[in-house]
């Protein structure tokens, strides 16, 4: 029942937001989705976040920086339409227009795939800069899906960022890695090197399971915020619908029944400066008896 | 607190609070290390060599660190002399 009212407010928001894109032309905002640790939900987040932005009327492109291990195209369900990729564009073997894949379901959404074959070192900062500068003229948001790790690939993905989604799972190694990534955002990016305003950071706690938090065997979102001390954007609950979405190659926000999808919409709204109550942080209320016995 | 939790948690501490404590220590340690200049270990070796010309001390008796207090950076050098050395 809760779900329905959520959907309604979502539709209203779409109507309000489309006018925002008609304002004076400004260059795109570059957002990196980063984590340090692998497998925490960067690609899932990149796909959902960019899809929700596009659905709200912003012209959005999502770029895969995971050279050699690309999978954004699989999550977005456009793997069979990939002809040219980011590295082809950088090396002048294809044009940007040839490489950009227009999403078939969502207006305003484009995917720029990474190369599956080439080695990582051919992704140069200068090459990426040329591509990003060209994209900046044409889009409102550029979402960069970072590879795992803290080496060159991750640095390249974050280098041109204006804002960062720091994706963290509520467990020790993921939080530790996020802390290192936060340090890198403050030192290894273009904004840091050129002494501009720092990259604006947002904490996103994914694969969150409130019932385990309640039982005391998972760090709470508040614990993670206390340690990382960057502005909190919300939680994405651990959800079966994420795997279902990736099986079918459709970003999870397209599933109207999905709690994770709703959480991503909330997150995008907050990112855009709207206020949304924090949901999915608590265990759904149960009957008096089961609460008493804590099952 | 739930009725059954009372029995559960009295015997064993929550693993999440252990995780939080560990993280606070790890993160503080790594932030300190990341912000200290990378020549410190080499400088420590050099100072150790100089001191050893006069006093026999072990690796672990010398400690060099940079701390920040307000706007001021302090380079702190600690050399512990054991009972038998020095005098
Ligand atoms: N909220 C969620 N609920 C359940 N499963 C999730 C959730 N988010 C991500 N997953 C699952 O976790 C796995 C890793 O997700 P994803 O590929 O998005 O992570 P990643 O950070 O991009 O990984 P890599 O570092 O390898 O690029 C996938 O199997 C995905 O389905
Ligand atoms: Mg990924």
Tab-separated table of C-alpha atoms and ligand atoms in Angstrom:
chain	number	residue	atom	x	y	z
A	1	UNK	CA	0.000	0.000	0.000
A	2	UNK	CA	2.871	2.269	0.808
A	3	UNK	CA	4.223	1.534	-2.615
A	4	UNK	CA	1.336	3.162	-4.426
A	5	UNK	CA	1.718	6.548	-2.835
A	6	UNK	CA	5.432	6.339	-3.616
A	7	UNK	CA	4.683	5.830	-7.287
A	8	UNK	CA	2.305	8.724	-7.410
A	9	UNK	CA	4.747	11.207	-5.997
A	10	UNK	CA	7.275	9.886	-8.454
A	11	UNK	CA	5.064	10.780	-11.423
A	12	UNK	CA	4.348	14.233	-10.092
A	13	UNK	CA	8.045	14.830	-9.713
A	14	UNK	CA	8.601	13.958	-13.381
A	15	UNK	CA	6.263	16.717	-14.470
A	16	UNK	CA	7.981	19.272	-12.279
A	17	UNK	CA	11.434	18.260	-13.322
A	18	UNK	CA	11.172	18.379	-17.097
A	19	UNK	CA	11.074	22.154	-17.052
A	20	UNK	CA	14.497	22.149	-15.425
A	21	UNK	CA	16.080	20.904	-18.639
A	22	UNK	CA	14.717	23.822	-20.612
A	23	UNK	CA	16.815	26.274	-18.646
A	24	UNK	CA	19.875	27.929	-20.120
A	25	UNK	CA	22.343	25.470	-21.622
A	26	UNK	CA	25.055	24.506	-19.199
A	27	UNK	CA	27.749	21.878	-19.351
A	28	UNK	CA	27.051	18.418	-18.007
A	29	UNK	CA	27.795	17.412	-14.431
A	30	UNK	CA	30.188	14.454	-14.263
A	31	UNK	CA	29.320	11.898	-11.570
A	32	UNK	CA	31.601	8.962	-10.757
A	33	UNK	CA	30.201	5.820	-9.140
A	34	UNK	CA	33.089	4.421	-7.149
A	35	UNK	CA	33.880	2.118	-4.215
A	36	UNK	CA	37.353	0.626	-4.090
A	37	UNK	CA	36.061	-2.827	-3.222
A	38	UNK	CA	34.645	-4.953	-6.027
A	39	UNK	CA	31.154	-6.330	-6.320
A	40	UNK	CA	29.445	-3.839	-4.008
A	41	UNK	CA	26.916	-2.574	-6.566
A	42	UNK	CA	28.621	0.152	-8.642
A	43	UNK	CA	27.320	-1.074	-11.987
A	44	UNK	CA	23.848	-1.761	-10.595
A	45	UNK	CA	23.868	1.772	-9.186
A	46	UNK	CA	25.235	3.376	-12.363
A	47	UNK	CA	22.494	1.735	-14.421
A	48	UNK	CA	19.665	2.589	-12.017
A	49	UNK	CA	20.871	6.105	-11.265
A	50	UNK	CA	21.350	7.113	-14.881
A	51	UNK	CA	18.030	5.553	-15.889
A	52	UNK	CA	16.167	7.430	-13.173
A	53	UNK	CA	17.838	10.727	-14.113
A	54	UNK	CA	16.896	10.196	-17.745
A	55	UNK	CA	13.361	9.283	-16.815
A	56	UNK	CA	13.095	12.562	-14.957
A	57	UNK	CA	13.931	14.353	-18.169
A	58	UNK	CA	17.687	14.906	-17.893
A	59	UNK	CA	19.789	14.024	-20.883
A	60	UNK	CA	22.070	11.381	-19.443
A	61	UNK	CA	24.928	9.218	-20.650
A	62	UNK	CA	26.353	6.347	-18.630
A	63	UNK	CA	29.976	5.396	-19.379
A	64	UNK	CA	31.641	2.090	-18.572
A	65	UNK	CA	35.256	2.490	-17.386
A	66	UNK	CA	35.763	-1.182	-16.589
A	67	UNK	CA	38.034	-1.999	-19.524
A	68	UNK	CA	38.366	-5.722	-20.106
A	69	UNK	CA	35.540	-6.568	-17.716
A	70	UNK	CA	32.747	-4.500	-19.117
A	71	UNK	CA	29.303	-5.413	-17.923
A	72	UNK	CA	27.309	-2.217	-17.909
A	73	UNK	CA	26.020	-3.134	-21.383
A	74	UNK	CA	24.746	-6.439	-19.959
A	75	UNK	CA	22.972	-4.778	-17.041
A	76	UNK	CA	21.449	-2.270	-19.490
A	77	UNK	CA	20.528	-5.065	-21.886
A	78	UNK	CA	22.235	-3.549	-24.929
A	79	UNK	CA	25.171	-5.960	-25.298
A	80	UNK	CA	24.142	-7.016	-28.780
A	81	UNK	CA	24.129	-3.446	-30.030
A	82	UNK	CA	27.738	-2.689	-29.067
A	83	UNK	CA	29.837	-2.030	-32.182
A	84	UNK	CA	32.268	0.688	-31.174
A	85	UNK	CA	33.402	1.395	-27.635
A	86	UNK	CA	35.127	4.091	-25.581
A	87	UNK	CA	38.599	2.966	-26.646
A	88	UNK	CA	37.674	2.973	-30.334
A	89	UNK	CA	36.574	6.572	-29.926
A	90	UNK	CA	39.757	7.539	-28.082
A	91	UNK	CA	41.907	5.939	-30.756
A	92	UNK	CA	39.958	7.508	-33.593
A	93	UNK	CA	38.646	4.195	-34.921
A	94	UNK	CA	35.045	5.258	-34.618
A	95	UNK	CA	33.124	8.415	-33.853
A	96	UNK	CA	31.423	9.211	-30.583
A	97	UNK	CA	28.069	9.063	-32.360
A	98	UNK	CA	28.819	5.576	-33.579
A	99	UNK	CA	29.752	4.411	-30.093
A	100	UNK	CA	26.849	5.946	-28.177
A	101	UNK	CA	23.960	3.513	-27.799
A	102	UNK	CA	20.521	5.036	-27.378
A	103	UNK	CA	18.430	3.194	-24.830
A	104	UNK	CA	15.298	1.684	-26.358
A	105	UNK	CA	13.105	1.997	-23.287
A	106	UNK	CA	14.073	5.305	-21.746
A	107	UNK	CA	14.089	8.584	-23.601
A	108	UNK	CA	17.196	10.776	-23.018
A	109	UNK	CA	19.423	7.846	-22.012
A	110	UNK	CA	22.618	6.791	-23.777
A	111	UNK	CA	25.226	4.141	-22.980
A	112	UNK	CA	28.916	4.372	-23.843
A	113	UNK	CA	30.395	0.885	-23.491
A	114	UNK	CA	33.949	-0.021	-22.492
A	115	UNK	CA	36.164	-2.282	-24.509
A	116	UNK	CA	36.098	-5.993	-23.781
A	117	UNK	CA	39.393	-6.888	-25.362
A	118	UNK	CA	41.996	-4.180	-25.052
A	119	UNK	CA	44.341	-3.909	-22.110
A	120	UNK	CA	43.652	-1.361	-19.431
A	121	UNK	CA	46.627	0.875	-20.112
A	122	UNK	CA	45.274	2.137	-23.394
A	123	UNK	CA	42.687	4.196	-21.516
A	124	UNK	CA	44.575	7.478	-21.191
A	125	UNK	CA	43.532	10.503	-19.141
A	126	UNK	CA	43.974	12.726	-22.212
A	127	UNK	CA	41.807	10.463	-24.342
A	128	UNK	CA	39.085	10.346	-21.731
A	129	UNK	CA	39.256	14.125	-21.372
A	130	UNK	CA	38.530	14.623	-25.083
A	131	UNK	CA	35.525	12.299	-24.945
A	132	UNK	CA	34.148	13.810	-21.734
A	133	UNK	CA	34.519	17.354	-23.043
A	134	UNK	CA	32.543	16.434	-26.112
A	135	UNK	CA	29.854	14.711	-24.029
A	136	UNK	CA	29.651	17.706	-21.696
A	137	UNK	CA	28.280	19.845	-24.521
A	138	UNK	CA	25.488	17.419	-25.270
A	139	UNK	CA	24.305	16.039	-21.948
A	140	UNK	CA	23.089	17.144	-18.523
A	141	UNK	CA	24.692	14.273	-16.635
A	142	UNK	CA	27.628	11.990	-17.379
A	143	UNK	CA	27.661	8.950	-15.067
A	144	UNK	CA	31.006	7.115	-14.877
A	145	UNK	CA	30.888	3.474	-13.759
A	146	UNK	CA	34.284	2.904	-12.122
A	147	UNK	CA	36.139	-0.401	-12.057
A	148	UNK	CA	37.010	-1.869	-8.644
A	149	UNK	CA	40.394	-1.222	-7.072
A	150	UNK	CA	42.405	1.870	-6.281
A	151	UNK	CA	44.733	1.752	-9.276
A	152	UNK	CA	44.848	3.558	-12.575
A	153	UNK	CA	41.440	2.421	-13.835
A	154	UNK	CA	39.641	3.776	-10.772
A	155	UNK	CA	41.662	6.998	-10.874
A	156	UNK	CA	40.844	7.515	-14.563
A	157	UNK	CA	37.136	7.031	-13.864
A	158	UNK	CA	37.122	9.587	-11.034
A	159	UNK	CA	39.558	12.098	-12.536
A	160	UNK	CA	37.034	14.441	-14.213
A	161	UNK	CA	34.264	14.026	-11.631
A	162	UNK	CA	32.314	16.941	-10.209
A	163	UNK	CA	30.412	14.678	-7.841
A	164	UNK	CA	30.921	11.146	-6.555
A	165	UNK	CA	28.596	8.395	-5.387
A	166	UNK	CA	30.637	6.370	-2.907
A	167	UNK	CA	28.993	2.946	-2.967
A	168	UNK	CA	29.553	1.053	0.276
A	169	UNK	CA	28.310	-2.234	1.667
A	170	UNK	CA	27.824	-2.360	5.425
A	171	UNK	CA	30.863	-4.504	6.143
A	172	UNK	CA	34.413	-3.847	7.309
A	173	UNK	CA	36.434	-4.223	4.117
A	174	UNK	CA	34.024	-2.221	1.975
A	175	UNK	CA	33.941	0.689	4.450
A	176	UNK	CA	37.713	0.669	4.709
A	177	UNK	CA	38.090	0.764	0.922
A	178	UNK	CA	35.536	3.560	0.653
A	179	UNK	CA	37.600	5.587	3.078
A	180	UNK	CA	40.631	5.212	0.830
A	181	UNK	CA	38.575	6.198	-2.204
A	182	UNK	CA	37.365	9.312	-0.357
A	183	UNK	CA	41.024	10.180	0.259
A	184	UNK	CA	41.735	9.770	-3.465
A	185	UNK	CA	38.780	11.943	-4.467
A	186	UNK	CA	40.399	14.681	-2.401
A	187	UNK	CA	43.871	14.267	-3.902
A	188	UNK	CA	43.935	12.476	-7.266
A	189	UNK	CA	41.174	14.215	-9.219
A	190	UNK	CA	41.316	17.143	-11.621
A	191	UNK	CA	39.467	19.287	-9.094
A	192	UNK	CA	42.063	18.495	-6.433
A	193	UNK	CA	45.047	18.986	-8.723
A	194	UNK	CA	43.804	22.285	-10.093
A	195	UNK	CA	42.732	23.599	-6.702
A	196	UNK	CA	39.055	23.904	-7.708
A	197	UNK	CA	36.104	23.252	-5.417
A	198	UNK	CA	36.426	19.677	-4.163
A	199	UNK	CA	34.469	16.780	-5.673
A	200	UNK	CA	31.074	16.679	-3.975
A	201	UNK	CA	30.768	13.313	-2.245
A	202	UNK	CA	27.637	11.295	-1.501
A	203	UNK	CA	27.460	8.127	0.567
A	204	UNK	CA	25.262	5.332	-0.747
A	205	UNK	CA	24.960	2.235	1.426
A	206	UNK	CA	23.859	-0.688	-0.747
A	207	UNK	CA	22.792	-4.274	-0.084
A	208	UNK	CA	21.354	-3.106	3.206
A	209	UNK	CA	19.489	-5.578	5.356
A	210	UNK	CA	17.699	-3.855	8.260
A	211	UNK	CA	16.779	-7.137	9.926
A	212	UNK	CA	20.443	-8.083	10.220
A	213	UNK	CA	21.233	-4.606	11.506
A	214	UNK	CA	18.529	-5.122	14.125
A	215	UNK	CA	20.062	-8.400	15.180
A	216	UNK	CA	23.399	-6.716	15.591
A	217	UNK	CA	25.302	-8.574	12.903
A	218	UNK	CA	25.432	-5.866	10.266
A	219	UNK	CA	26.791	-2.324	10.552
A	220	UNK	CA	23.979	0.225	10.506
A	221	UNK	CA	23.792	3.050	7.980
A	222	UNK	CA	24.493	5.417	10.874
A	223	UNK	CA	27.645	3.482	11.796
A	224	UNK	CA	28.889	3.779	8.217
A	225	UNK	CA	28.099	7.505	8.158
A	226	UNK	CA	29.913	8.014	11.473
A	227	UNK	CA	33.051	6.436	10.113
A	228	UNK	CA	33.144	7.858	6.598
A	229	UNK	CA	31.769	11.296	7.529
A	230	UNK	CA	30.486	12.337	4.094
A	231	UNK	CA	26.900	13.434	3.276
A	232	UNK	CA	24.464	10.514	3.252
A	233	UNK	CA	22.285	9.901	0.211
A	234	UNK	CA	20.440	6.820	1.410
A	235	UNK	CA	20.377	3.034	1.499
A	236	UNK	CA	19.510	0.509	-1.203
A	237	UNK	CA	18.032	-2.597	0.389
A	238	UNK	CA	19.335	-6.069	-0.367
A	239	UNK	CA	16.759	-7.211	-2.874
A	240	UNK	CA	16.018	-10.236	-5.023
A	241	UNK	CA	14.747	-7.902	-7.726
A	242	UNK	CA	18.316	-6.758	-8.485
A	243	UNK	CA	19.311	-10.178	-9.768
A	244	UNK	CA	16.030	-10.511	-11.656
A	245	UNK	CA	16.709	-7.156	-13.312
A	246	UNK	CA	20.230	-8.123	-14.303
A	247	UNK	CA	18.992	-11.470	-15.636
A	248	UNK	CA	16.684	-9.689	-18.017
A	249	UNK	CA	18.983	-6.773	-18.818
A	250	UNK	CA	16.705	-4.034	-17.526
A	251	UNK	CA	17.765	-1.473	-14.927
A	252	UNK	CA	16.040	-2.191	-11.619
A	253	UNK	CA	14.123	1.114	-11.621
A	254	UNK	CA	11.982	-0.204	-14.481
A	255	UNK	CA	10.549	-2.806	-12.113
A	256	UNK	CA	7.611	-1.077	-10.453
A	257	UNK	CA	7.412	-3.706	-7.742
A	258	UNK	CA	11.031	-3.436	-6.673
A	259	UNK	CA	11.983	-1.919	-3.314
A	260	UNK	CA	15.525	-1.375	-4.587
A	261	UNK	CA	14.082	0.459	-7.584
A	262	UNK	CA	12.069	2.749	-5.320
A	263	UNK	CA	15.109	3.350	-3.160
A	264	UNK	CA	17.083	4.398	-6.243
A	265	UNK	CA	14.339	6.881	-7.199
A	266	UNK	CA	14.511	8.378	-3.681
A	267	UNK	CA	18.277	8.612	-3.975
A	268	UNK	CA	18.095	10.416	-7.305
A	269	UNK	CA	15.521	12.850	-5.897
A	270	UNK	CA	17.788	13.621	-2.941
A	271	UNK	CA	20.741	13.978	-5.278
A	272	UNK	CA	18.727	16.597	-7.172
A	273	UNK	CA	18.143	18.474	-3.935
A	274	UNK	CA	14.639	17.312	-3.077
A	275	UNK	CA	13.717	16.099	0.374
A	276	UNK	CA	12.606	12.505	0.687
A	277	UNK	CA	11.948	10.584	3.886
A	278	UNK	CA	14.530	7.842	4.409
A	279	UNK	CA	12.911	4.501	3.661
A	280	UNK	CA	14.095	0.887	3.820
A	281	UNK	CA	16.202	1.632	6.889
A	282	UNK	CA	13.980	-0.231	9.332
A	283	UNK	CA	12.538	-3.711	9.516
A	284	UNK	CA	8.936	-3.723	8.282
A	285	UNK	CA	6.642	-3.665	11.287
A	286	UNK	CA	5.429	-7.035	12.443
A	287	UNK	CA	2.689	-8.260	14.748
A	288	UNK	CA	2.964	-7.774	18.484
A	289	UNK	CA	3.797	-11.395	19.225
A	290	UNK	CA	6.622	-11.742	16.766
A	291	UNK	CA	8.023	-8.420	17.895
A	292	UNK	CA	8.001	-9.608	21.463
A	293	UNK	CA	9.819	-12.805	20.632
A	294	UNK	CA	12.062	-11.150	18.082
A	295	UNK	CA	11.822	-13.793	15.399
B	1	UNK	CA	14.984	-4.484	23.151
B	2	UNK	CA	13.253	-7.660	22.212
B	3	UNK	CA	12.489	-10.303	24.747
B	4	UNK	CA	14.782	-12.963	23.270
B	5	UNK	CA	17.557	-10.504	22.518
B	6	UNK	CA	17.947	-10.067	26.223
B	7	UNK	CA	19.312	-13.588	26.473
B	8	UNK	CA	21.193	-13.508	23.212
B	9	UNK	CA	23.125	-10.310	23.683
B	10	UNK	CA	23.933	-10.764	27.345
B	11	UNK	CA	26.272	-13.625	26.525
B	12	UNK	CA	27.995	-12.256	23.411
B	13	UNK	CA	28.633	-8.762	22.171
B	14	UNK	CA	27.104	-7.770	18.827
B	15	UNK	CA	29.474	-8.405	15.973
B	16	UNK	CA	28.427	-5.118	14.372
B	17	UNK	CA	29.707	-3.082	17.305
B	18	UNK	CA	32.989	-4.979	17.138
B	19	UNK	CA	33.110	-4.163	13.413
B	20	UNK	CA	32.522	-0.489	14.100
B	21	UNK	CA	35.265	-0.286	16.706
B	22	UNK	CA	37.747	-2.064	14.450
B	23	UNK	CA	36.871	0.251	11.572
B	24	UNK	CA	37.320	3.383	13.648
B	25	UNK	CA	40.832	2.261	14.539
B	26	UNK	CA	41.775	1.108	11.020
B	27	UNK	CA	40.468	4.248	9.378
B	28	UNK	CA	42.141	6.614	11.862
B	29	UNK	CA	45.413	4.766	11.390
B	30	UNK	CA	45.246	4.833	7.583
B	31	UNK	CA	44.265	8.494	7.452
B	32	UNK	CA	47.235	9.384	9.630
B	33	UNK	CA	49.544	7.357	7.446
B	34	UNK	CA	48.157	8.810	4.220
B	35	UNK	CA	48.674	12.347	5.462
B	36	UNK	CA	52.239	11.827	6.713
B	37	UNK	CA	55.065	12.539	4.254
B	38	UNK	CA	56.497	9.455	2.579
B	39	UNK	CA	60.118	10.293	3.425
B	40	UNK	CA	59.522	9.536	7.113
B	41	UNK	CA	60.647	5.893	7.074
B	42	UNK	CA	63.901	6.778	5.273
B	43	UNK	CA	64.534	9.714	7.583
B	44	UNK	CA	63.987	7.436	10.545
B	45	UNK	CA	66.615	5.017	9.216
B	46	UNK	CA	69.097	7.867	8.752
B	47	UNK	CA	68.564	9.194	12.256
B	48	UNK	CA	68.877	5.679	13.615
B	49	UNK	CA	72.255	5.323	11.912
B	50	UNK	CA	73.519	8.606	13.388
B	51	UNK	CA	72.354	7.795	16.909
B	52	UNK	CA	73.922	4.349	16.714
B	53	UNK	CA	77.324	5.920	16.169
B	54	UNK	CA	77.158	6.979	19.802
B	55	UNK	CA	74.581	4.831	21.529
B	56	UNK	CA	73.624	1.250	20.745
B	57	UNK	CA	69.862	1.227	20.272
B	58	UNK	CA	67.415	-1.085	18.534
B	59	UNK	CA	65.072	-0.327	15.634
B	60	UNK	CA	62.076	-0.182	17.912
B	61	UNK	CA	63.583	2.355	20.289
B	62	UNK	CA	63.245	5.166	17.790
B	63	UNK	CA	59.942	6.640	16.664
B	64	UNK	CA	59.355	9.446	14.229
B	65	UNK	CA	55.944	10.946	13.469
B	66	UNK	CA	54.263	14.022	12.112
B	67	UNK	CA	51.267	15.308	14.004
B	68	UNK	CA	48.982	18.136	13.242
B	69	UNK	CA	47.682	20.347	16.011
B	70	UNK	CA	45.587	23.189	14.665
B	71	UNK	CA	47.513	24.979	11.925
B	72	UNK	CA	50.811	23.695	13.205
B	73	UNK	CA	52.627	20.573	12.058
B	74	UNK	CA	54.872	18.972	14.613
B	75	UNK	CA	57.676	16.571	13.764
B	76	UNK	CA	58.095	14.389	16.780
B	77	UNK	CA	61.205	12.309	17.418
B	78	UNK	CA	61.242	9.853	20.283
B	79	UNK	CA	64.315	7.885	21.206
B	80	UNK	CA	63.885	5.582	24.141
B	81	UNK	CA	67.095	4.727	25.958
B	82	UNK	CA	67.074	1.535	27.965
B	83	UNK	CA	68.653	1.268	31.415
B	84	UNK	CA	71.906	-0.244	30.223
B	85	UNK	CA	72.604	2.195	27.378
B	86	UNK	CA	73.182	5.903	27.818
B	87	UNK	CA	75.014	6.215	31.183
C	1	LIG	N1	20.733	-4.058	-3.679
C	1	LIG	C1	21.140	-5.277	-4.062
C	1	LIG	N2	20.472	-6.389	-3.677
C	1	LIG	C2	20.885	-7.627	-4.059
C	1	LIG	N3	21.925	-7.849	-4.853
C	1	LIG	C3	22.641	-6.797	-5.292
C	1	LIG	C4	22.302	-5.453	-4.923
C	1	LIG	N4	23.193	-4.610	-5.517
C	1	LIG	C5	24.043	-5.395	-6.202
C	1	LIG	N5	23.725	-6.701	-6.087
C	1	LIG	C6	24.409	-7.845	-6.702
C	1	LIG	O1	25.781	-7.788	-6.370
C	1	LIG	C7	26.573	-8.222	-7.449
C	1	LIG	C8	27.584	-7.135	-7.831
C	1	LIG	O2	26.896	-6.003	-8.302
C	1	LIG	P1	27.551	-4.991	-9.346
C	1	LIG	O3	28.019	-5.715	-10.549
C	1	LIG	O4	26.618	-3.863	-9.518
C	1	LIG	O5	28.814	-4.539	-8.475
C	1	LIG	P2	30.101	-3.737	-8.969
C	1	LIG	O6	30.512	-2.913	-7.789
C	1	LIG	O7	29.831	-3.029	-10.233
C	1	LIG	O8	31.142	-4.911	-9.221
C	1	LIG	P3	32.594	-4.782	-9.916
C	1	LIG	O9	33.480	-4.200	-8.864
C	1	LIG	O10	32.933	-6.185	-10.248
C	1	LIG	O11	32.434	-3.875	-11.099
C	1	LIG	C9	25.632	-8.543	-8.585
C	1	LIG	O12	25.418	-9.929	-8.609
C	1	LIG	C10	24.360	-7.817	-8.211
C	1	LIG	O13	23.225	-8.475	-8.716
C	2	LIG	MG1	30.923	-3.046	-12.110
